[in-house]
PDB file of C-alpha atoms in Angstrom:
ATOM      1  CA  MET A   1       5.984  -7.466  15.592  1.00  0.00           C
ATOM      2  CA  ILE A   2       7.601  -4.162  16.203  1.00  0.00           C
ATOM      3  CA  PHE A   3       5.642  -1.234  14.380  1.00  0.00           C
ATOM      4  CA  ARG A   4       7.500   2.008  13.756  1.00  0.00           C
ATOM      5  CA  GLU A   5       6.296   5.099  11.771  1.00  0.00           C
ATOM      6  CA  PHE A   6       8.336   5.209   8.476  1.00  0.00           C
ATOM      7  CA  ASP A   7      11.019   7.890   8.578  1.00  0.00           C
ATOM      8  CA  PRO A   8      13.170   8.101   5.420  1.00  0.00           C
ATOM      9  CA  LYS A   9      15.808   9.917   7.580  1.00  0.00           C
ATOM     10  CA  ILE A  10      16.282   6.702   9.503  1.00  0.00           C
ATOM     11  CA  HIS A  11      14.811   3.710   7.623  1.00  0.00           C
ATOM     12  CA  ASP A  12      16.008   2.095   4.379  1.00  0.00           C
ATOM     13  CA  VAL A  13      13.909   4.016   1.698  1.00  0.00           C
ATOM     14  CA  TYR A  14      14.977   1.658  -1.107  1.00  0.00           C
ATOM     15  CA  LYS A  15      13.804  -1.457   1.006  1.00  0.00           C
ATOM     16  CA  VAL A  16      10.477   0.174   1.413  1.00  0.00           C
ATOM     17  CA  ALA A  17      10.315   1.159  -2.200  1.00  0.00           C
ATOM     18  CA  GLU A  18      10.985  -2.619  -2.993  1.00  0.00           C
ATOM     19  CA  LEU A  19       8.055  -3.631  -0.896  1.00  0.00           C
ATOM     20  CA  VAL A  20       5.689  -0.974  -2.473  1.00  0.00           C
ATOM     21  CA  TYR A  21       6.809  -2.529  -5.958  1.00  0.00           C
ATOM     22  CA  ASP A  22       5.955  -6.056  -4.839  1.00  0.00           C
ATOM     23  CA  VAL A  23       2.448  -4.944  -3.597  1.00  0.00           C
ATOM     24  CA  ASP A  24       1.670  -4.279  -7.276  1.00  0.00           C
ATOM     25  CA  GLU A  25       4.397  -5.942  -9.263  1.00  0.00           C
ATOM     26  CA  ARG A  26       2.046  -7.235 -11.866  1.00  0.00           C
ATOM     27  CA  THR A  27       1.217  -3.643 -12.946  1.00  0.00           C
ATOM     28  CA  PHE A  28       4.684  -1.961 -12.418  1.00  0.00           C
ATOM     29  CA  VAL A  29       6.171  -4.629 -14.572  1.00  0.00           C
ATOM     30  CA  ASN A  30       4.016  -3.558 -17.450  1.00  0.00           C
ATOM     31  CA  ILE A  31       4.851   0.099 -17.104  1.00  0.00           C
ATOM     32  CA  PHE A  32       8.395   0.371 -16.208  1.00  0.00           C
ATOM     33  CA  SER A  33      11.209  -1.147 -18.422  1.00  0.00           C
ATOM     34  CA  SER A  34      12.788  -2.841 -15.437  1.00  0.00           C
ATOM     35  CA  ARG A  35      12.150  -3.649 -11.714  1.00  0.00           C
ATOM     36  CA  GLU A  36      15.173  -1.372 -10.723  1.00  0.00           C
ATOM     37  CA  GLU A  37      13.534   1.537 -12.696  1.00  0.00           C
ATOM     38  CA  GLY A  38      10.253   0.965 -10.920  1.00  0.00           C
ATOM     39  CA  ILE A  39      11.754   0.888  -7.515  1.00  0.00           C
ATOM     40  CA  GLU A  40      13.761   4.006  -8.136  1.00  0.00           C
ATOM     41  CA  ALA A  41      10.711   5.823  -9.201  1.00  0.00           C
ATOM     42  CA  ILE A  42       8.767   4.722  -5.926  1.00  0.00           C
ATOM     43  CA  LYS A  43      11.810   5.521  -3.898  1.00  0.00           C
ATOM     44  CA  GLU A  44      11.962   9.264  -5.289  1.00  0.00           C
ATOM     45  CA  ARG A  45       8.184   9.408  -4.789  1.00  0.00           C
ATOM     46  CA  LEU A  46       8.588   8.408  -1.145  1.00  0.00           C
ATOM     47  CA  LEU A  47      11.271  11.032  -0.429  1.00  0.00           C
ATOM     48  CA  TYR A  48       9.065  13.707  -1.992  1.00  0.00           C
ATOM     49  CA  ASP A  49       5.980  12.527  -0.101  1.00  0.00           C
ATOM     50  CA  PHE A  50       7.719  12.721   3.270  1.00  0.00           C
ATOM     51  CA  SER A  51       9.131  16.157   2.522  1.00  0.00           C
ATOM     52  CA  LEU A  52       5.591  17.744   2.433  1.00  0.00           C
ATOM     53  CA  GLU A  53       4.406  19.376   5.540  1.00  0.00           C
ATOM     54  CA  ASP A  54       0.675  19.246   4.725  1.00  0.00           C
ATOM     55  CA  GLU A  55       0.501  15.448   5.371  1.00  0.00           C
ATOM     56  CA  ASP A  56      -2.955  13.892   6.137  1.00  0.00           C
ATOM     57  CA  GLU A  57      -2.874  13.391   9.889  1.00  0.00           C
ATOM     58  CA  ASN A  58      -5.053  10.187   9.477  1.00  0.00           C
ATOM     59  CA  GLU A  59      -2.700   8.691   6.954  1.00  0.00           C
ATOM     60  CA  LEU A  60      -0.360   6.098   8.607  1.00  0.00           C
ATOM     61  CA  TYR A  61       2.846   4.814   7.035  1.00  0.00           C
ATOM     62  CA  TYR A  62       4.522   1.880   9.186  1.00  0.00           C
ATOM     63  CA  VAL A  63       7.504  -0.232   8.759  1.00  0.00           C
ATOM     64  CA  PHE A  64       7.815  -3.296  10.937  1.00  0.00           C
ATOM     65  CA  PHE A  65      10.380  -5.580  12.304  1.00  0.00           C
ATOM     66  CA  ASP A  66      10.675  -9.048  13.867  1.00  0.00           C
ATOM     67  CA  ASP A  67      10.271  -9.009  17.782  1.00  0.00           C
ATOM     68  CA  GLU A  68      13.790 -10.397  18.049  1.00  0.00           C
ATOM     69  CA  ASP A  69      15.340  -7.621  15.996  1.00  0.00           C
ATOM     70  CA  VAL A  70      15.847  -5.340  18.925  1.00  0.00           C
ATOM     71  CA  GLU A  71      18.166  -3.095  17.068  1.00  0.00           C
ATOM     72  CA  GLU A  72      15.414  -2.826  14.235  1.00  0.00           C
ATOM     73  CA  LYS A  73      17.923  -3.255  11.471  1.00  0.00           C
ATOM     74  CA  ASN A  74      15.957  -5.577   9.149  1.00  0.00           C
ATOM     75  CA  ILE A  75      12.649  -4.259   7.714  1.00  0.00           C
ATOM     76  CA  VAL A  76      10.270  -7.268   7.353  1.00  0.00           C
ATOM     77  CA  GLY A  77       7.219  -5.297   5.872  1.00  0.00           C
ATOM     78  CA  MET A  78       5.365  -2.093   5.487  1.00  0.00           C
ATOM     79  CA  PHE A  79       1.909  -0.728   5.739  1.00  0.00           C
ATOM     80  CA  ASN A  80       0.128   2.368   4.343  1.00  0.00           C
ATOM     81  CA  GLY A  81      -3.379   3.483   5.050  1.00  0.00           C
ATOM     82  CA  GLY A  82      -5.622   4.668   7.782  1.00  0.00           C
ATOM     83  CA  LYS A  83      -9.118   5.999   8.816  1.00  0.00           C
ATOM     84  CA  GLY A  84     -10.960   7.561   5.945  1.00  0.00           C
ATOM     85  CA  VAL A  85      -7.706   7.848   3.833  1.00  0.00           C
ATOM     86  CA  THR A  86      -8.358   8.573   0.188  1.00  0.00           C
ATOM     87  CA  HIS A  87      -6.049   9.964  -2.619  1.00  0.00           C
ATOM     88  CA  SER A  88      -6.814  12.462  -5.303  1.00  0.00           C
ATOM     89  CA  TYR A  89      -5.355  10.782  -8.198  1.00  0.00           C
ATOM     90  CA  TYR A  90      -5.445  13.712 -10.576  1.00  0.00           C
ATOM     91  CA  ARG A  91      -3.920  16.332  -8.141  1.00  0.00           C
ATOM     92  CA  TYR A  92      -1.408  13.767  -7.101  1.00  0.00           C
ATOM     93  CA  SER A  93      -0.260  12.769 -10.544  1.00  0.00           C
ATOM     94  CA  LEU A  94       0.147  16.525 -11.374  1.00  0.00           C
ATOM     95  CA  SER A  95       2.301  16.930  -8.242  1.00  0.00           C
ATOM     96  CA  LEU A  96       4.676  14.058  -9.531  1.00  0.00           C
ATOM     97  CA  PHE A  97       5.508  15.819 -12.764  1.00  0.00           C
ATOM     98  CA  LYS A  98       6.600  18.891 -10.878  1.00  0.00           C
ATOM     99  CA  HIS A  99       9.065  17.060  -8.516  1.00  0.00           C
ATOM    100  CA  LEU A 100      10.246  13.832 -10.266  1.00  0.00           C
ATOM    101  CA  LYS A 101      11.905  13.013 -13.567  1.00  0.00           C
ATOM    102  CA  PHE A 102       9.406  12.940 -16.417  1.00  0.00           C
ATOM    103  CA  SER A 103       9.877   9.192 -16.848  1.00  0.00           C
ATOM    104  CA  GLN A 104       9.312   8.351 -13.310  1.00  0.00           C
ATOM    105  CA  ALA A 105       6.339  10.704 -13.059  1.00  0.00           C
ATOM    106  CA  LEU A 106       4.774   9.276 -16.138  1.00  0.00           C
ATOM    107  CA  GLY A 107       5.136   5.698 -14.933  1.00  0.00           C
ATOM    108  CA  LEU A 108       3.751   6.526 -11.497  1.00  0.00           C
ATOM    109  CA  ALA A 109       0.902   8.562 -13.008  1.00  0.00           C
ATOM    110  CA  LYS A 110      -0.087   5.540 -15.276  1.00  0.00           C
ATOM    111  CA  VAL A 111      -0.250   3.318 -12.166  1.00  0.00           C
ATOM    112  CA  ASN A 112      -2.400   5.998 -10.301  1.00  0.00           C
ATOM    113  CA  PHE A 113      -4.552   6.114 -13.401  1.00  0.00           C
ATOM    114  CA  LEU A 114      -5.210   2.310 -13.482  1.00  0.00           C
ATOM    115  CA  ASP A 115      -5.707   2.399  -9.647  1.00  0.00           C
ATOM    116  CA  SER A 116      -8.469   4.982  -9.871  1.00  0.00           C
ATOM    117  CA  PHE A 117     -10.728   2.530 -11.687  1.00  0.00           C
ATOM    118  CA  VAL A 118     -10.340  -0.499  -9.430  1.00  0.00           C
ATOM    119  CA  LEU A 119      -9.495   0.567  -5.923  1.00  0.00           C
ATOM    120  CA  VAL A 120     -12.191   0.532  -3.170  1.00  0.00           C
ATOM    121  CA  ASP A 121     -14.250   3.629  -2.379  1.00  0.00           C
ATOM    122  CA  VAL A 122     -13.312   4.619   1.021  1.00  0.00           C
ATOM    123  CA  GLU A 123     -15.921   6.087   3.428  1.00  0.00           C
ATOM    124  CA  PRO A 124     -14.904   8.447   6.348  1.00  0.00           C
ATOM    125  CA  GLU A 125     -15.484   5.656   8.944  1.00  0.00           C
ATOM    126  CA  ASP A 126     -13.557   3.025   7.087  1.00  0.00           C
ATOM    127  CA  PHE A 127     -10.036   1.892   8.050  1.00  0.00           C
ATOM    128  CA  TYR A 128      -8.263   1.446   4.753  1.00  0.00           C
ATOM    129  CA  ILE A 129      -5.436  -0.993   4.170  1.00  0.00           C
ATOM    130  CA  CYS A 130      -4.013   0.632   1.148  1.00  0.00           C
ATOM    131  CA  GLU A 131      -0.648  -1.311   0.911  1.00  0.00           C
ATOM    132  CA  LEU A 132       0.560  -4.147   2.955  1.00  0.00           C
ATOM    133  CA  ALA A 133       3.647  -6.196   2.211  1.00  0.00           C
ATOM    134  CA  VAL A 134       6.012  -8.648   3.796  1.00  0.00           C
ATOM    135  CA  LEU A 135       9.304  -9.418   2.333  1.00  0.00           C
ATOM    136  CA  SER A 136       9.343 -12.636   0.232  1.00  0.00           C
ATOM    137  CA  SER A 137      11.931 -14.197   2.421  1.00  0.00           C
ATOM    138  CA  TYR A 138       9.795 -13.864   5.335  1.00  0.00           C
ATOM    139  CA  ARG A 139       6.486 -15.134   3.944  1.00  0.00           C
ATOM    140  CA  GLY A 140       4.946 -18.308   5.158  1.00  0.00           C
ATOM    141  CA  ARG A 141       6.067 -17.642   8.878  1.00  0.00           C
ATOM    142  CA  GLY A 142       2.905 -16.010   9.954  1.00  0.00           C
ATOM    143  CA  TYR A 143       3.993 -12.323   9.593  1.00  0.00           C
ATOM    144  CA  GLY A 144       1.180 -11.335   7.456  1.00  0.00           C
ATOM    145  CA  LYS A 145      -1.310 -12.750  10.052  1.00  0.00           C
ATOM    146  CA  GLN A 146       0.334 -10.978  12.849  1.00  0.00           C
ATOM    147  CA  VAL A 147       0.351  -7.634  10.989  1.00  0.00           C
ATOM    148  CA  LEU A 148      -3.267  -7.987   9.820  1.00  0.00           C
ATOM    149  CA  SER A 149      -4.360  -8.788  13.281  1.00  0.00           C
ATOM    150  CA  GLN A 150      -2.692  -5.714  14.672  1.00  0.00           C
ATOM    151  CA  LEU A 151      -4.167  -3.545  12.054  1.00  0.00           C
ATOM    152  CA  ILE A 152      -7.733  -4.736  12.640  1.00  0.00           C
ATOM    153  CA  GLN A 153      -7.237  -4.016  16.264  1.00  0.00           C
ATOM    154  CA  LEU A 154      -6.066  -0.666  15.389  1.00  0.00           C
ATOM    155  CA  ALA A 155      -9.110  -0.001  13.321  1.00  0.00           C
ATOM    156  CA  ARG A 156     -11.264  -0.945  16.475  1.00  0.00           C
ATOM    157  CA  ASP A 157      -9.307   1.402  18.674  1.00  0.00           C
ATOM    158  CA  LEU A 158     -10.142   4.134  15.992  1.00  0.00           C
ATOM    159  CA  ASP A 159     -13.729   3.286  16.304  1.00  0.00           C
ATOM    160  CA  CYS A 160     -13.959   2.383  12.572  1.00  0.00           C
ATOM    161  CA  LYS A 161     -17.164   0.708  11.163  1.00  0.00           C
ATOM    162  CA  ARG A 162     -15.233  -1.497   8.784  1.00  0.00           C
ATOM    163  CA  VAL A 163     -11.807  -2.505   7.415  1.00  0.00           C
ATOM    164  CA  VAL A 164     -11.568  -2.272   3.669  1.00  0.00           C
ATOM    165  CA  LEU A 165      -8.861  -3.377   1.262  1.00  0.00           C
ATOM    166  CA  ASP A 166      -8.102  -4.535  -2.215  1.00  0.00           C
ATOM    167  CA  ALA A 167      -7.160  -8.063  -3.310  1.00  0.00           C
ATOM    168  CA  ASP A 168      -5.754  -8.359  -6.926  1.00  0.00           C
ATOM    169  CA  PHE A 169      -7.529 -11.027  -8.936  1.00  0.00           C
ATOM    170  CA  ARG A 170      -4.190 -12.758  -9.514  1.00  0.00           C
ATOM    171  CA  ASN A 171      -3.077 -12.856  -5.843  1.00  0.00           C
ATOM    172  CA  ASP A 172      -4.869 -15.927  -4.473  1.00  0.00           C
ATOM    173  CA  GLY A 173      -2.639 -16.129  -1.442  1.00  0.00           C
ATOM    174  CA  ALA A 174      -3.518 -12.709  -0.327  1.00  0.00           C
ATOM    175  CA  PHE A 175      -7.162 -13.377  -0.961  1.00  0.00           C
ATOM    176  CA  ARG A 176      -7.010 -16.524   1.184  1.00  0.00           C
ATOM    177  CA  LEU A 177      -5.344 -14.723   4.045  1.00  0.00           C
ATOM    178  CA  TYR A 178      -7.978 -11.911   4.109  1.00  0.00           C
ATOM    179  CA  SER A 179     -10.714 -14.422   3.864  1.00  0.00           C
ATOM    180  CA  SER A 180      -9.424 -16.298   6.768  1.00  0.00           C
ATOM    181  CA  PHE A 181      -9.902 -13.208   8.805  1.00  0.00           C
ATOM    182  CA  GLY A 182     -13.532 -12.910   7.805  1.00  0.00           C
ATOM    183  CA  PHE A 183     -13.214 -10.390   5.027  1.00  0.00           C
ATOM    184  CA  LYS A 184     -15.888 -10.622   2.295  1.00  0.00           C
ATOM    185  CA  VAL A 185     -15.915  -9.487  -1.303  1.00  0.00           C
ATOM    186  CA  PHE A 186     -18.645  -6.810  -1.683  1.00  0.00           C
ATOM    187  CA  LYS A 187     -17.515  -5.571  -5.208  1.00  0.00           C
ATOM    188  CA  LYS A 188     -15.304  -6.536  -8.162  1.00  0.00           C
ATOM    189  CA  LYS A 189     -13.773  -3.975 -10.421  1.00  0.00           C
ATOM    190  CA  CYS A 190     -11.823  -4.515 -13.653  1.00  0.00           C
ATOM    191  CA  PHE A 191     -10.216  -2.150 -16.211  1.00  0.00           C
ATOM    192  CA  LYS A 192      -8.238  -2.590 -19.391  1.00  0.00           C
ATOM    193  CA  HIS A 193      -6.105   0.013 -20.880  1.00  0.00           C
ATOM    194  CA  PHE A 194      -3.782  -0.468 -23.799  1.00  0.00           C
ATOM    195  CA  GLY A 195      -3.466  -4.166 -23.076  1.00  0.00           C
ATOM    196  CA  ILE A 196      -2.777  -3.792 -19.363  1.00  0.00           C
ATOM    197  CA  LYS A 197      -5.661  -5.483 -17.380  1.00  0.00           C
ATOM    198  CA  ARG A 198      -6.233  -4.498 -13.721  1.00  0.00           C
ATOM    199  CA  GLY A 199      -8.695  -6.109 -11.613  1.00  0.00           C
ATOM    200  CA  MET A 200      -9.541  -6.041  -7.824  1.00  0.00           C
ATOM    201  CA  ARG A 201     -11.633  -7.673  -5.331  1.00  0.00           C
ATOM    202  CA  ASN A 202     -12.935  -4.872  -3.000  1.00  0.00           C
ATOM    203  CA  MET A 203     -13.162  -6.598   0.439  1.00  0.00           C
ATOM    204  CA  GLU A 204     -14.488  -5.670   3.744  1.00  0.00           C
ATOM    205  CA  LEU A 205     -14.646  -6.834   7.281  1.00  0.00           C
ATOM    206  CA  ILE A 206     -17.587  -5.328   9.170  1.00  0.00           C
ATOM    207  CA  LEU A 207     -16.607  -4.096  12.752  1.00  0.00           C
ATOM    208  CA  LYS A 208     -19.978  -2.625  13.774  1.00  0.00           C
ATOM    209  CA  ASP A 209     -23.302  -1.613  12.295  1.00  0.00           C
TER     210      ASP A 209
END
């Protein structure tokens, strides 16, 4: 796999927004009136995020390509996370309303609100896999395993104590993949709000005591 830092000036922002949508489609579909509306909101959020100068230096945002795609034309998947990376849901939601259309900001703020109750509590020495997605047309070819293996190695290189991530209760495929790498569930969180139910298995892979 070829990893590259995501740059909206170079890479297909809409394609990355599609991947982000797919990571949490079961939530987005309950908040936005259509898939296109949700993806467009994510795209605008990405463009805003990458226009900021005060980015967290520990936060990583990668897109990746097949080894044979030497011209790097077709994004296969994306990753967001890093060592000790956390997000302030309240502050970030406020910033959305300042820079996005109201409907887009409202939808993304609702997603952030639901996330705040179920996502893993990240410690400073943790490597957090916040978002990881592979295009549906490329699934089943081992790309997910390749990427996860490289991210675990990156966490070791950064001297992290553990790798943490979230597996949706309804995504058994992702849960099986993470379990095959030795990830264990250490906490389960569930939250229901106005008929929208959100549940996550918080999983960890211990790298060192």
